[in-house]
Structure formats: C-alpha cells, structure tokens
PDB file of C-alpha atoms in Angstrom:
ATOM      1  CA  MET A   1      34.691 -24.370 -58.818  1.00 66.00           C
ATOM      2  CA  LYS A   2      31.685 -26.413 -57.819  1.00 70.00           C
ATOM      3  CA  GLU A   3      30.699 -24.778 -54.541  1.00 75.00           C
ATOM      4  CA  THR A   4      32.397 -21.743 -52.983  1.00 81.00           C
ATOM      5  CA  THR A   5      34.404 -19.253 -55.027  1.00 82.00           C
ATOM      6  CA  THR A   6      36.729 -17.734 -52.449  1.00 89.00           C
ATOM      7  CA  GLY A   7      40.259 -16.594 -53.148  1.00 89.00           C
ATOM      8  CA  LEU A   8      41.573 -19.660 -51.336  1.00 91.00           C
ATOM      9  CA  ASP A   9      39.492 -21.950 -53.558  1.00 90.00           C
ATOM     10  CA  ALA A  10      40.838 -20.302 -56.706  1.00 91.00           C
ATOM     11  CA  PHE A  11      44.401 -20.453 -55.427  1.00 92.00           C
ATOM     12  CA  ASN A  12      44.189 -24.141 -54.476  1.00 92.00           C
ATOM     13  CA  ILE A  13      42.842 -25.100 -57.901  1.00 92.00           C
ATOM     14  CA  ILE A  14      45.490 -23.166 -59.833  1.00 92.00           C
ATOM     15  CA  ASP A  15      48.268 -24.220 -57.467  1.00 92.00           C
ATOM     16  CA  SER A  16      47.390 -27.903 -57.832  1.00 93.00           C
ATOM     17  CA  TYR A  17      47.254 -27.540 -61.616  1.00 93.00           C
ATOM     18  CA  LEU A  18      50.686 -25.902 -61.686  1.00 92.00           C
ATOM     19  CA  LYS A  19      52.082 -28.775 -59.647  1.00 92.00           C
ATOM     20  CA  ILE A  20      50.683 -31.276 -62.144  1.00 93.00           C
ATOM     21  CA  LEU A  21      52.544 -29.409 -64.901  1.00 92.00           C
ATOM     22  CA  ASN A  22      55.678 -29.142 -62.744  1.00 92.00           C
ATOM     23  CA  LEU A  23      55.527 -25.362 -62.913  1.00 91.00           C
ATOM     24  CA  SER A  24      56.433 -22.897 -60.194  1.00 91.00           C
ATOM     25  CA  TRP A  25      54.841 -19.587 -59.216  1.00 92.00           C
ATOM     26  CA  VAL A  26      58.219 -18.037 -59.986  1.00 91.00           C
ATOM     27  CA  TYR A  27      57.236 -18.126 -63.651  1.00 89.00           C
ATOM     28  CA  CYS A  28      54.134 -16.030 -62.944  1.00 91.00           C
ATOM     29  CA  TYR A  29      54.939 -12.434 -63.849  1.00 88.00           C
ATOM     30  CA  GLY A  30      51.616 -10.745 -63.096  1.00 91.00           C
ATOM     31  CA  ILE A  31      47.977 -11.255 -62.102  1.00 91.00           C
ATOM     32  CA  CYS A  32      45.171  -9.084 -63.464  1.00 89.00           C
ATOM     33  CA  THR A  33      41.917  -9.035 -61.453  1.00 87.00           C
ATOM     34  CA  ASP A  34      38.612  -7.192 -61.279  1.00 82.00           C
ATOM     35  CA  GLY A  35      39.352  -5.910 -57.778  1.00 83.00           C
ATOM     36  CA  ALA A  36      36.901  -8.243 -56.033  1.00 85.00           C
ATOM     37  CA  PRO A  37      37.593  -8.945 -52.313  1.00 87.00           C
ATOM     38  CA  SER A  38      38.149 -12.630 -53.045  1.00 88.00           C
ATOM     39  CA  MET A  39      40.917 -11.615 -55.445  1.00 89.00           C
ATOM     40  CA  ILE A  40      42.729  -8.829 -53.583  1.00 87.00           C
ATOM     41  CA  GLY A  41      41.845  -9.564 -49.948  1.00 89.00           C
ATOM     42  CA  SER A  42      44.761  -8.831 -47.612  1.00 86.00           C
ATOM     43  CA  ILE A  43      44.527 -12.176 -45.779  1.00 88.00           C
ATOM     44  CA  LYS A  44      43.033 -14.873 -48.000  1.00 88.00           C
ATOM     45  CA  GLY A  45      42.781 -13.062 -51.303  1.00 90.00           C
ATOM     46  CA  PHE A  46      44.027 -14.890 -54.379  1.00 92.00           C
ATOM     47  CA  VAL A  47      46.737 -12.303 -55.074  1.00 92.00           C
ATOM     48  CA  THR A  48      47.902 -12.344 -51.442  1.00 92.00           C
ATOM     49  CA  LEU A  49      48.223 -16.130 -51.452  1.00 93.00           C
ATOM     50  CA  ALA A  50      50.050 -16.092 -54.777  1.00 92.00           C
ATOM     51  CA  LYS A  51      52.515 -13.473 -53.531  1.00 92.00           C
ATOM     52  CA  LYS A  52      53.378 -15.734 -50.604  1.00 92.00           C
ATOM     53  CA  CYS A  53      54.769 -18.109 -53.215  1.00 92.00           C
ATOM     54  CA  ASP A  54      56.558 -15.333 -55.088  1.00 91.00           C
ATOM     55  CA  LYS A  55      56.604 -11.777 -53.743  1.00 90.00           C
ATOM     56  CA  ASN A  56      57.694 -10.404 -57.130  1.00 91.00           C
ATOM     57  CA  ILE A  57      54.307 -11.098 -58.753  1.00 91.00           C
ATOM     58  CA  LEU A  58      52.794  -7.886 -60.113  1.00 89.00           C
ATOM     59  CA  ALA A  59      49.071  -7.360 -59.400  1.00 88.00           C
ATOM     60  CA  THR A  60      47.041  -5.047 -61.642  1.00 84.00           C
ATOM     61  CA  HIS A  61      43.393  -4.053 -62.028  1.00 83.00           C
ATOM     62  CA  CYS A  62      41.741  -4.977 -65.320  1.00 83.00           C
ATOM     63  CA  PHE A  63      41.637  -1.905 -67.586  1.00 80.00           C
ATOM     64  CA  LEU A  64      38.372  -2.986 -69.214  1.00 79.00           C
ATOM     65  CA  HIS A  65      36.734  -3.593 -65.857  1.00 79.00           C
ATOM     66  CA  SER A  66      37.703  -0.107 -64.709  1.00 81.00           C
ATOM     67  CA  GLU A  67      36.104   1.346 -67.826  1.00 78.00           C
ATOM     68  CA  ALA A  68      32.992  -0.715 -67.103  1.00 77.00           C
ATOM     69  CA  LEU A  69      32.860   0.732 -63.585  1.00 79.00           C
ATOM     70  CA  VAL A  70      32.953   4.194 -65.131  1.00 82.00           C
ATOM     71  CA  ALA A  71      30.018   3.236 -67.357  1.00 78.00           C
ATOM     72  CA  LYS A  72      28.060   2.124 -64.297  1.00 79.00           C
ATOM     73  CA  THR A  73      28.211   5.650 -62.895  1.00 82.00           C
ATOM     74  CA  ILE A  74      24.628   6.812 -62.971  1.00 84.00           C
ATOM     75  CA  GLY A  75      22.537   9.219 -60.907  1.00 83.00           C
ATOM     76  CA  PRO A  76      19.307   8.362 -59.059  1.00 86.00           C
ATOM     77  CA  GLN A  77      17.040   9.767 -61.793  1.00 86.00           C
ATOM     78  CA  LEU A  78      18.624   7.743 -64.565  1.00 88.00           C
ATOM     79  CA  LYS A  79      18.973   4.727 -62.271  1.00 88.00           C
ATOM     80  CA  ASN A  80      15.200   4.713 -61.789  1.00 91.00           C
ATOM     81  CA  VAL A  81      14.696   4.701 -65.554  1.00 91.00           C
ATOM     82  CA  LEU A  82      17.106   1.804 -65.949  1.00 88.00           C
ATOM     83  CA  ASP A  83      15.326  -0.134 -63.188  1.00 89.00           C
ATOM     84  CA  ASP A  84      11.976   0.469 -64.896  1.00 92.00           C
ATOM     85  CA  VAL A  85      13.365  -0.849 -68.177  1.00 91.00           C
ATOM     86  CA  VAL A  86      14.713  -3.968 -66.463  1.00 88.00           C
ATOM     87  CA  LYS A  87      11.280  -4.595 -64.915  1.00 91.00           C
ATOM     88  CA  MET A  88       9.598  -4.295 -68.312  1.00 92.00           C
ATOM     89  CA  VAL A  89      12.048  -6.656 -69.943  1.00 90.00           C
ATOM     90  CA  ASN A  90      11.819  -9.178 -67.107  1.00 89.00           C
ATOM     91  CA  PHE A  91       8.018  -9.087 -67.237  1.00 92.00           C
ATOM     92  CA  ILE A  92       8.220 -10.416 -70.785  1.00 91.00           C
ATOM     93  CA  LYS A  93      11.447 -12.421 -70.900  1.00 88.00           C
ATOM     94  CA  MET A  94      10.840 -14.350 -67.676  1.00 87.00           C
ATOM     95  CA  ARG A  95       7.610 -15.791 -69.047  1.00 88.00           C
ATOM     96  CA  PRO A  96       8.007 -17.921 -72.205  1.00 90.00           C
ATOM     97  CA  LEU A  97       4.358 -17.532 -73.194  1.00 91.00           C
ATOM     98  CA  LYS A  98       4.495 -13.741 -72.981  1.00 91.00           C
ATOM     99  CA  THR A  99       7.763 -13.776 -74.904  1.00 90.00           C
ATOM    100  CA  ARG A 100       6.092 -15.644 -77.762  1.00 93.00           C
ATOM    101  CA  HIS A 101       3.054 -13.345 -77.656  1.00 91.00           C
ATOM    102  CA  PHE A 102       5.278 -10.279 -77.832  1.00 91.00           C
ATOM    103  CA  SER A 103       7.195 -11.731 -80.788  1.00 92.00           C
ATOM    104  CA  LEU A 104       3.954 -12.394 -82.643  1.00 93.00           C
ATOM    105  CA  LEU A 105       2.795  -8.861 -81.910  1.00 91.00           C
ATOM    106  CA  CYS A 106       6.036  -7.408 -83.295  1.00 91.00           C
ATOM    107  CA  GLU A 107       5.703  -9.530 -86.424  1.00 91.00           C
ATOM    108  CA  ALA A 108       2.123  -8.369 -86.878  1.00 91.00           C
ATOM    109  CA  MET A 109       3.245  -4.747 -86.541  1.00 89.00           C
ATOM    110  CA  GLU A 110       6.065  -5.422 -89.040  1.00 88.00           C
ATOM    111  CA  SER A 111       8.702  -4.341 -86.550  1.00 88.00           C
ATOM    112  CA  GLN A 112      12.394  -4.524 -87.321  1.00 87.00           C
ATOM    113  CA  PHE A 113      12.990  -6.527 -84.134  1.00 87.00           C
ATOM    114  CA  THR A 114      10.786  -9.134 -82.511  1.00 87.00           C
ATOM    115  CA  LYS A 115      12.640  -9.817 -79.265  1.00 86.00           C
ATOM    116  CA  LEU A 116      13.914  -7.901 -76.267  1.00 85.00           C
ATOM    117  CA  ILE A 117      17.393  -8.348 -74.796  1.00 81.00           C
ATOM    118  CA  LEU A 118      17.779  -9.567 -71.229  1.00 73.00           C
ATOM    119  CA  HIS A 119      19.920  -7.368 -68.993  1.00 65.00           C
ATOM    120  CA  THR A 120      22.560  -8.963 -66.772  1.00 61.00           C
ATOM    121  CA  GLU A 121      24.995  -7.255 -64.410  1.00 56.00           C
ATOM    122  CA  VAL A 122      27.783  -9.660 -65.326  1.00 48.00           C
ATOM    123  CA  ARG A 123      27.666  -8.696 -68.987  1.00 56.00           C
ATOM    124  CA  TRP A 124      27.784  -4.934 -68.573  1.00 57.00           C
ATOM    125  CA  LEU A 125      27.822  -4.310 -72.323  1.00 58.00           C
ATOM    126  CA  SER A 126      24.262  -5.630 -72.479  1.00 68.00           C
ATOM    127  CA  ARG A 127      22.969  -2.528 -70.723  1.00 74.00           C
ATOM    128  CA  GLY A 128      23.238  -0.257 -73.753  1.00 77.00           C
ATOM    129  CA  LYS A 129      21.734  -2.859 -76.075  1.00 83.00           C
ATOM    130  CA  VAL A 130      18.806  -3.434 -73.722  1.00 86.00           C
ATOM    131  CA  LEU A 131      18.009   0.280 -73.565  1.00 87.00           C
ATOM    132  CA  SER A 132      18.322   0.719 -77.328  1.00 87.00           C
ATOM    133  CA  ARG A 133      16.027  -2.217 -78.041  1.00 89.00           C
ATOM    134  CA  VAL A 134      13.363  -0.973 -75.617  1.00 90.00           C
ATOM    135  CA  HIS A 135      13.571   2.476 -77.175  1.00 89.00           C
ATOM    136  CA  GLU A 136      13.158   1.028 -80.670  1.00 90.00           C
ATOM    137  CA  LEU A 137      10.189  -1.126 -79.630  1.00 91.00           C
ATOM    138  CA  LYS A 138       8.448   1.384 -77.369  1.00 91.00           C
ATOM    139  CA  ASN A 139       5.309   1.527 -79.551  1.00 92.00           C
ATOM    140  CA  GLU A 140       5.048  -2.255 -79.613  1.00 93.00           C
ATOM    141  CA  LEU A 141       5.550  -2.352 -75.857  1.00 94.00           C
ATOM    142  CA  ILE A 142       2.744   0.147 -75.299  1.00 94.00           C
ATOM    143  CA  VAL A 143       0.352  -2.052 -77.269  1.00 94.00           C
ATOM    144  CA  PHE A 144       1.532  -5.199 -75.499  1.00 94.00           C
ATOM    145  CA  PHE A 145       1.269  -3.788 -71.979  1.00 94.00           C
ATOM    146  CA  THR A 146      -2.152  -2.363 -72.809  1.00 94.00           C
ATOM    147  CA  LEU A 147      -3.338  -5.825 -73.825  1.00 92.00           C
ATOM    148  CA  GLU A 148      -1.728  -7.314 -70.714  1.00 92.00           C
ATOM    149  CA  ASN A 149      -3.396  -4.674 -68.531  1.00 93.00           C
ATOM    150  CA  VAL A 150      -0.182  -3.275 -67.040  1.00 92.00           C
ATOM    151  CA  PRO A 151      -1.007   0.448 -66.797  1.00 93.00           C
ATOM    152  CA  GLU A 152       2.128   1.456 -64.854  1.00 94.00           C
ATOM    153  CA  PHE A 153       4.366   0.460 -67.769  1.00 94.00           C
ATOM    154  CA  CYS A 154       2.078   2.157 -70.284  1.00 94.00           C
ATOM    155  CA  GLU A 155       2.244   5.385 -68.305  1.00 94.00           C
ATOM    156  CA  LEU A 156       6.030   5.334 -68.363  1.00 94.00           C
ATOM    157  CA  LEU A 157       6.236   4.625 -72.091  1.00 93.00           C
ATOM    158  CA  THR A 158       3.914   7.542 -72.844  1.00 93.00           C
ATOM    159  CA  ASN A 159       5.624   9.951 -70.454  1.00 92.00           C
ATOM    160  CA  GLU A 160       7.784  12.388 -72.446  1.00 89.00           C
ATOM    161  CA  LYS A 161      10.122  13.140 -69.541  1.00 89.00           C
ATOM    162  CA  TRP A 162      10.736   9.444 -68.926  1.00 92.00           C
ATOM    163  CA  LEU A 163      11.288   8.817 -72.640  1.00 91.00           C
ATOM    164  CA  GLU A 164      13.835  11.635 -72.786  1.00 91.00           C
ATOM    165  CA  LYS A 165      15.882   9.949 -70.072  1.00 92.00           C
ATOM    166  CA  LEU A 166      15.518   6.586 -71.816  1.00 92.00           C
ATOM    167  CA  SER A 167      16.693   8.074 -75.119  1.00 91.00           C
ATOM    168  CA  TYR A 168      19.702   9.696 -73.497  1.00 92.00           C
ATOM    169  CA  LEU A 169      20.657   6.492 -71.686  1.00 91.00           C
ATOM    170  CA  ALA A 170      20.410   4.478 -74.893  1.00 90.00           C
ATOM    171  CA  ASP A 171      22.722   6.919 -76.692  1.00 91.00           C
ATOM    172  CA  ILE A 172      25.312   7.458 -73.961  1.00 91.00           C
ATOM    173  CA  PHE A 173      25.637   3.738 -73.278  1.00 88.00           C
ATOM    174  CA  SER A 174      25.987   3.150 -76.995  1.00 88.00           C
ATOM    175  CA  HIS A 175      29.008   5.482 -76.963  1.00 89.00           C
ATOM    176  CA  LEU A 176      30.476   3.785 -73.884  1.00 87.00           C
ATOM    177  CA  ASN A 177      29.904   0.298 -75.292  1.00 85.00           C
ATOM    178  CA  GLN A 178      31.635   1.261 -78.512  1.00 86.00           C
ATOM    179  CA  ILE A 179      34.699   2.429 -76.589  1.00 86.00           C
ATOM    180  CA  ASN A 180      34.740  -0.700 -74.431  1.00 83.00           C
ATOM    181  CA  SER A 181      34.501  -2.957 -77.485  1.00 84.00           C
ATOM    182  CA  SER A 182      37.290  -1.070 -79.250  1.00 87.00           C
ATOM    183  CA  MET A 183      39.579  -1.751 -76.278  1.00 85.00           C
ATOM    184  CA  GLN A 184      39.315  -5.493 -76.854  1.00 85.00           C
ATOM    185  CA  GLY A 185      41.094  -7.644 -79.392  1.00 83.00           C
ATOM    186  CA  PRO A 186      44.492  -9.203 -80.094  1.00 83.00           C
ATOM    187  CA  ASN A 187      45.978  -6.013 -81.568  1.00 83.00           C
ATOM    188  CA  GLU A 188      45.000  -3.734 -78.677  1.00 85.00           C
ATOM    189  CA  ASN A 189      47.613  -2.371 -76.279  1.00 84.00           C
ATOM    190  CA  ILE A 190      47.668  -0.170 -73.192  1.00 81.00           C
ATOM    191  CA  LEU A 191      48.811   2.904 -75.124  1.00 84.00           C
ATOM    192  CA  ALA A 192      45.941   2.676 -77.594  1.00 85.00           C
ATOM    193  CA  SER A 193      43.423   2.059 -74.788  1.00 86.00           C
ATOM    194  CA  CYS A 194      44.693   5.046 -72.817  1.00 86.00           C
ATOM    195  CA  SER A 195      44.422   7.240 -75.897  1.00 86.00           C
ATOM    196  CA  LYS A 196      40.790   6.195 -76.334  1.00 88.00           C
ATOM    197  CA  LEU A 197      40.121   6.980 -72.695  1.00 88.00           C
ATOM    198  CA  PHE A 198      41.670  10.433 -73.031  1.00 88.00           C
ATOM    199  CA  THR A 199      39.574  10.971 -76.150  1.00 90.00           C
ATOM    200  CA  LEU A 200      36.463  10.097 -74.158  1.00 91.00           C
ATOM    201  CA  LYS A 201      37.359  12.705 -71.538  1.00 90.00           C
ATOM    202  CA  ASP A 202      37.771  15.322 -74.249  1.00 92.00           C
ATOM    203  CA  LYS A 203      34.434  14.325 -75.769  1.00 93.00           C
ATOM    204  CA  LEU A 204      32.681  14.679 -72.428  1.00 94.00           C
ATOM    205  CA  LYS A 205      33.975  18.236 -72.089  1.00 94.00           C
ATOM    206  CA  ILE A 206      32.825  19.103 -75.610  1.00 94.00           C
ATOM    207  CA  TRP A 207      29.427  17.484 -75.063  1.00 94.00           C
ATOM    208  CA  LYS A 208      28.909  19.503 -71.890  1.00 93.00           C
ATOM    209  CA  LYS A 209      29.573  22.728 -73.762  1.00 93.00           C
ATOM    210  CA  ARG A 210      27.156  21.724 -76.511  1.00 92.00           C
ATOM    211  CA  VAL A 211      24.462  20.745 -74.022  1.00 91.00           C
ATOM    212  CA  GLN A 212      24.767  24.163 -72.381  1.00 89.00           C
ATOM    213  CA  LYS A 213      23.992  25.632 -75.807  1.00 88.00           C
ATOM    214  CA  ASN A 214      20.943  23.363 -76.057  1.00 86.00           C
ATOM    215  CA  GLN A 215      22.571  21.214 -78.749  1.00 87.00           C
ATOM    216  CA  PHE A 216      21.894  17.475 -78.479  1.00 88.00           C
ATOM    217  CA  ASP A 217      22.866  16.140 -81.913  1.00 88.00           C
ATOM    218  CA  MET A 218      25.467  13.787 -80.347  1.00 90.00           C
ATOM    219  CA  PHE A 219      22.514  11.918 -78.840  1.00 90.00           C
ATOM    220  CA  PRO A 220      20.466  11.016 -81.951  1.00 88.00           C
ATOM    221  CA  SER A 221      17.710   9.162 -80.085  1.00 86.00           C
ATOM    222  CA  LEU A 222      17.004  12.201 -77.931  1.00 84.00           C
ATOM    223  CA  SER A 223      14.510  14.525 -79.590  1.00 77.00           C
ATOM    224  CA  VAL A 224      14.200  17.862 -77.809  1.00 68.00           C
ATOM    225  CA  THR A 225      12.114  20.311 -79.804  1.00 58.00           C
ATOM    226  CA  GLU A 226      12.528  23.258 -77.450  1.00 62.00           C
ATOM    227  CA  GLU A 227      14.908  24.379 -74.747  1.00 61.00           C
ATOM    228  CA  SER A 228      14.482  22.099 -71.762  1.00 75.00           C
ATOM    229  CA  TYR A 229      16.214  22.996 -68.511  1.00 76.00           C
ATOM    230  CA  GLU A 230      15.356  19.624 -66.978  1.00 81.00           C
ATOM    231  CA  VAL A 231      16.927  17.659 -69.837  1.00 85.00           C
ATOM    232  CA  MET A 232      19.988  19.873 -69.760  1.00 87.00           C
ATOM    233  CA  THR A 233      20.326  19.397 -66.003  1.00 88.00           C
ATOM    234  CA  PHE A 234      20.306  15.600 -65.824  1.00 89.00           C
ATOM    235  CA  ILE A 235      22.599  15.293 -68.854  1.00 91.00           C
ATOM    236  CA  MET A 236      25.109  17.755 -67.396  1.00 92.00           C
ATOM    237  CA  GLU A 237      25.035  15.957 -64.052  1.00 92.00           C
ATOM    238  CA  HIS A 238      25.669  12.581 -65.663  1.00 93.00           C
ATOM    239  CA  LEU A 239      28.459  13.789 -67.962  1.00 93.00           C
ATOM    240  CA  THR A 240      30.157  15.463 -65.000  1.00 93.00           C
ATOM    241  CA  ALA A 241      29.830  12.264 -62.967  1.00 92.00           C
ATOM    242  CA  LEU A 242      31.439  10.298 -65.806  1.00 92.00           C
ATOM    243  CA  GLU A 243      34.383  12.701 -65.859  1.00 91.00           C
ATOM    244  CA  GLU A 244      34.867  12.334 -62.118  1.00 90.00           C
ATOM    245  CA  SER A 245      34.631   8.540 -62.344  1.00 90.00           C
ATOM    246  CA  ILE A 246      37.361   8.408 -64.976  1.00 88.00           C
ATOM    247  CA  ASP A 247      39.658  10.386 -62.685  1.00 86.00           C
ATOM    248  CA  GLU A 248      38.715   8.127 -59.771  1.00 86.00           C
ATOM    249  CA  TYR A 249      39.225   4.757 -61.451  1.00 83.00           C
ATOM    250  CA  PHE A 250      42.231   5.768 -63.559  1.00 83.00           C
ATOM    251  CA  LEU A 251      44.533   7.522 -61.124  1.00 76.00           C
ATOM    252  CA  ASN A 252      47.965   8.665 -62.305  1.00 72.00           C
ATOM    253  CA  LEU A 253      47.270   7.560 -65.851  1.00 72.00           C
ATOM    254  CA  ASP A 254      50.091   9.360 -67.631  1.00 72.00           C
ATOM    255  CA  ILE A 255      51.599   7.894 -70.783  1.00 70.00           C
ATOM    256  CA  SER A 256      53.179  11.085 -72.107  1.00 72.00           C
ATOM    257  CA  LYS A 257      56.660   9.590 -71.818  1.00 71.00           C
ATOM    258  CA  TYR A 258      55.625   6.961 -74.357  1.00 69.00           C
ATOM    259  CA  ASP A 259      54.358   9.446 -76.954  1.00 69.00           C
ATOM    260  CA  TRP A 260      57.366   8.702 -79.141  1.00 66.00           C
ATOM    261  CA  ILE A 261      56.022   5.184 -79.737  1.00 71.00           C
ATOM    262  CA  ASN A 262      52.932   6.569 -81.469  1.00 66.00           C
ATOM    263  CA  ASP A 263      54.748   9.503 -83.055  1.00 66.00           C
ATOM    264  CA  VAL A 264      58.448   9.092 -83.804  1.00 58.00           C
ATOM    265  CA  THR A 265      58.759  12.823 -84.533  1.00 62.00           C
ATOM    266  CA  LYS A 266      58.416  13.460 -80.799  1.00 58.00           C
ATOM    267  CA  LEU A 267      61.513  11.429 -80.088  1.00 58.00           C
ATOM    268  CA  LYS A 268      64.304  13.626 -78.776  1.00 63.00           C
ATOM    269  CA  TRP A 269      67.497  12.750 -80.539  1.00 58.00           C
ATOM    270  CA  LYS A 270      70.740  13.270 -78.687  1.00 57.00           C
ATOM    271  CA  LYS A 271      73.824  14.516 -80.426  1.00 59.00           C
ATOM    272  CA  ILE A 272      76.656  12.035 -80.182  1.00 54.00           C
ATOM    273  CA  SER A 273      80.129  13.506 -80.097  1.00 58.00           C
ATOM    274  CA  PHE A 274      83.088  11.403 -81.063  1.00 53.00           C
ATOM    275  CA  THR A 275      86.776  11.868 -81.585  1.00 57.00           C
ATOM    276  CA  PRO A 276      87.936  11.100 -85.117  1.00 58.00           C
ATOM    277  CA  LEU A 277      90.506   8.364 -85.444  1.00 49.00           C
ATOM    278  CA  LYS A 278      94.022   9.426 -86.192  1.00 51.00           C
ATOM    279  CA  LYS A 279      95.431   8.309 -89.477  1.00 49.00           C
ATOM    280  CA  VAL A 280      97.708   5.351 -89.036  1.00 47.00           C
ATOM    281  CA  ILE A 281     100.663   5.030 -91.371  1.00 46.00           C
ATOM    282  CA  LYS A 282     102.067   1.575 -91.780  1.00 46.00           C
ATOM    283  CA  ILE A 283     105.796   1.442 -92.528  1.00 45.00           C
ATOM    284  CA  GLU A 284     107.329  -1.743 -93.763  1.00 48.00           C
ATOM    285  CA  LEU A 285     111.030  -2.261 -93.083  1.00 39.00           C
TER     286      LEU A 285
END
C-alpha cells in the first residue's frame, strides 16, 4: 500500500488480487489479525468487509501478538528506565559519527561488542536485546558519555538503583523473548504454545515466592548483595502485572480436553459391548 493503510485499502487490494486468480472469499476459512482498528473495525475494518463476502469466515487474534502485548506490560518505574535506555541508544545510533566513535572506543577497551542495538516498537523482540546490550556495555557507555559531556546519562549509569532496574529488565525480557521465539516455527502448534504459556504462569508464581525470600538467582544480571525492599517491591509488582496480563489477553484458554493428544495415557477408553455371532451350520441337500 503506497499511501493510506486502512482496512478498506487492504480489502480492496486483496479482493482485486483474488479476482485476478478467479478465487472467491468462500475459500477463505479464517483471518488472523493483530487486533488493530483497521483490521477489526465494526464498519470498515478488514475483517468486517471480508465477512460481508462470506459470513462464515473465522476471525482470530494472533497468539504471538497477544504474548507480545503481555511482554509490554510494564510499570511506571521500569518504563522510565526503558525510556532512558532508548534515549541513550538514540543519542549514539542516530548520529553516524558518534556511532563510529563509540565502536572505536569499544575496540580500544577490548569489549565483546562494539555496537548498540536500535529499539523499535514494531519489532518487540528487540527490546530485550537492547537492554542486554546496554547492560553489557555500561562501562563503555560511561566513558563515552563522559567524553561527550552528557552528565545526565553518566549519572544514570552510575546509579545503583537505576542499574538494578536495568538488570532486571534485561533478564525478564530475555525470558519473555525466549518464550516468544519458541512459539514460532513450522513445527509449532496451538497446543504446544498454550503449554508454554501455562508454564510461564507457573514460573511467575514460583519467581514471586523466591523473590519474597530474597532469592534472585533466576535473574543472573541482577546482583543484590543484601536484602533490598525496593528491589523486591518493583519485581513483585511487575511479576504480578504479567500474571494479570496473561489472564487478560488469553481469556478462556482451556485446552484440557485435548490433553490426550500430548499424552495418550489420558485417553478414556470406552468398553464396547457386542453380541457374539451365532454359529451357522450349512446343510447341503
């Protein structure tokens, strides 16, 4: 689409293409969308227009997109940290000269990485990688921002409380990205994806119990030497928010009736009763 990207525009393009191929909307079984207004609008949404051609079309919300919406659940404290990281990255990545200077600095400091990763909202998986890279290059960033005379960034990168939130974000998004990536691929199916989602919910409950005991080993980047009520508080709040988001975006997600597919031993066999055939005697005359 060259100009506007409304639901009507998308429908007209696909409809004209189907006509070229002599295909009908009757052959369309289902449409999976990201829930955008242009897709599911009640008047001119793409799904609405398609259903006018065939009312039997099944509309569903993308499972991966729902999981991504869960990952975007973040409180104001952590959101501020993420915004600060994006500002730091943009300060370097949006200026080619500064990007080259930062790469040279990393090479001089014999760093494992020499480049930052640009964060984009469209590619939600980039969020975890951006945070991890900034965390790994925090010492190099301190030197760079000191040379560039940007004291506000230096203050953040030397603030222990801010670094604790950054470390936690890098770890939790790494977990969420791993789950999202595992839900993709040609051999993935809805049952396997649901099982991974249920596993995530169980993990969140276990992590909350461990955090209450001041145990943070599931977040390797987070180094807490002594009991910290503040760290415990923002982690508990975020884990609870993730649990609530899963329940919100995945309503009525019950696949228990399909358990027999994953485990045949759970299949309930029914006894079949039959009447034995009577013996037939053939008499030849």
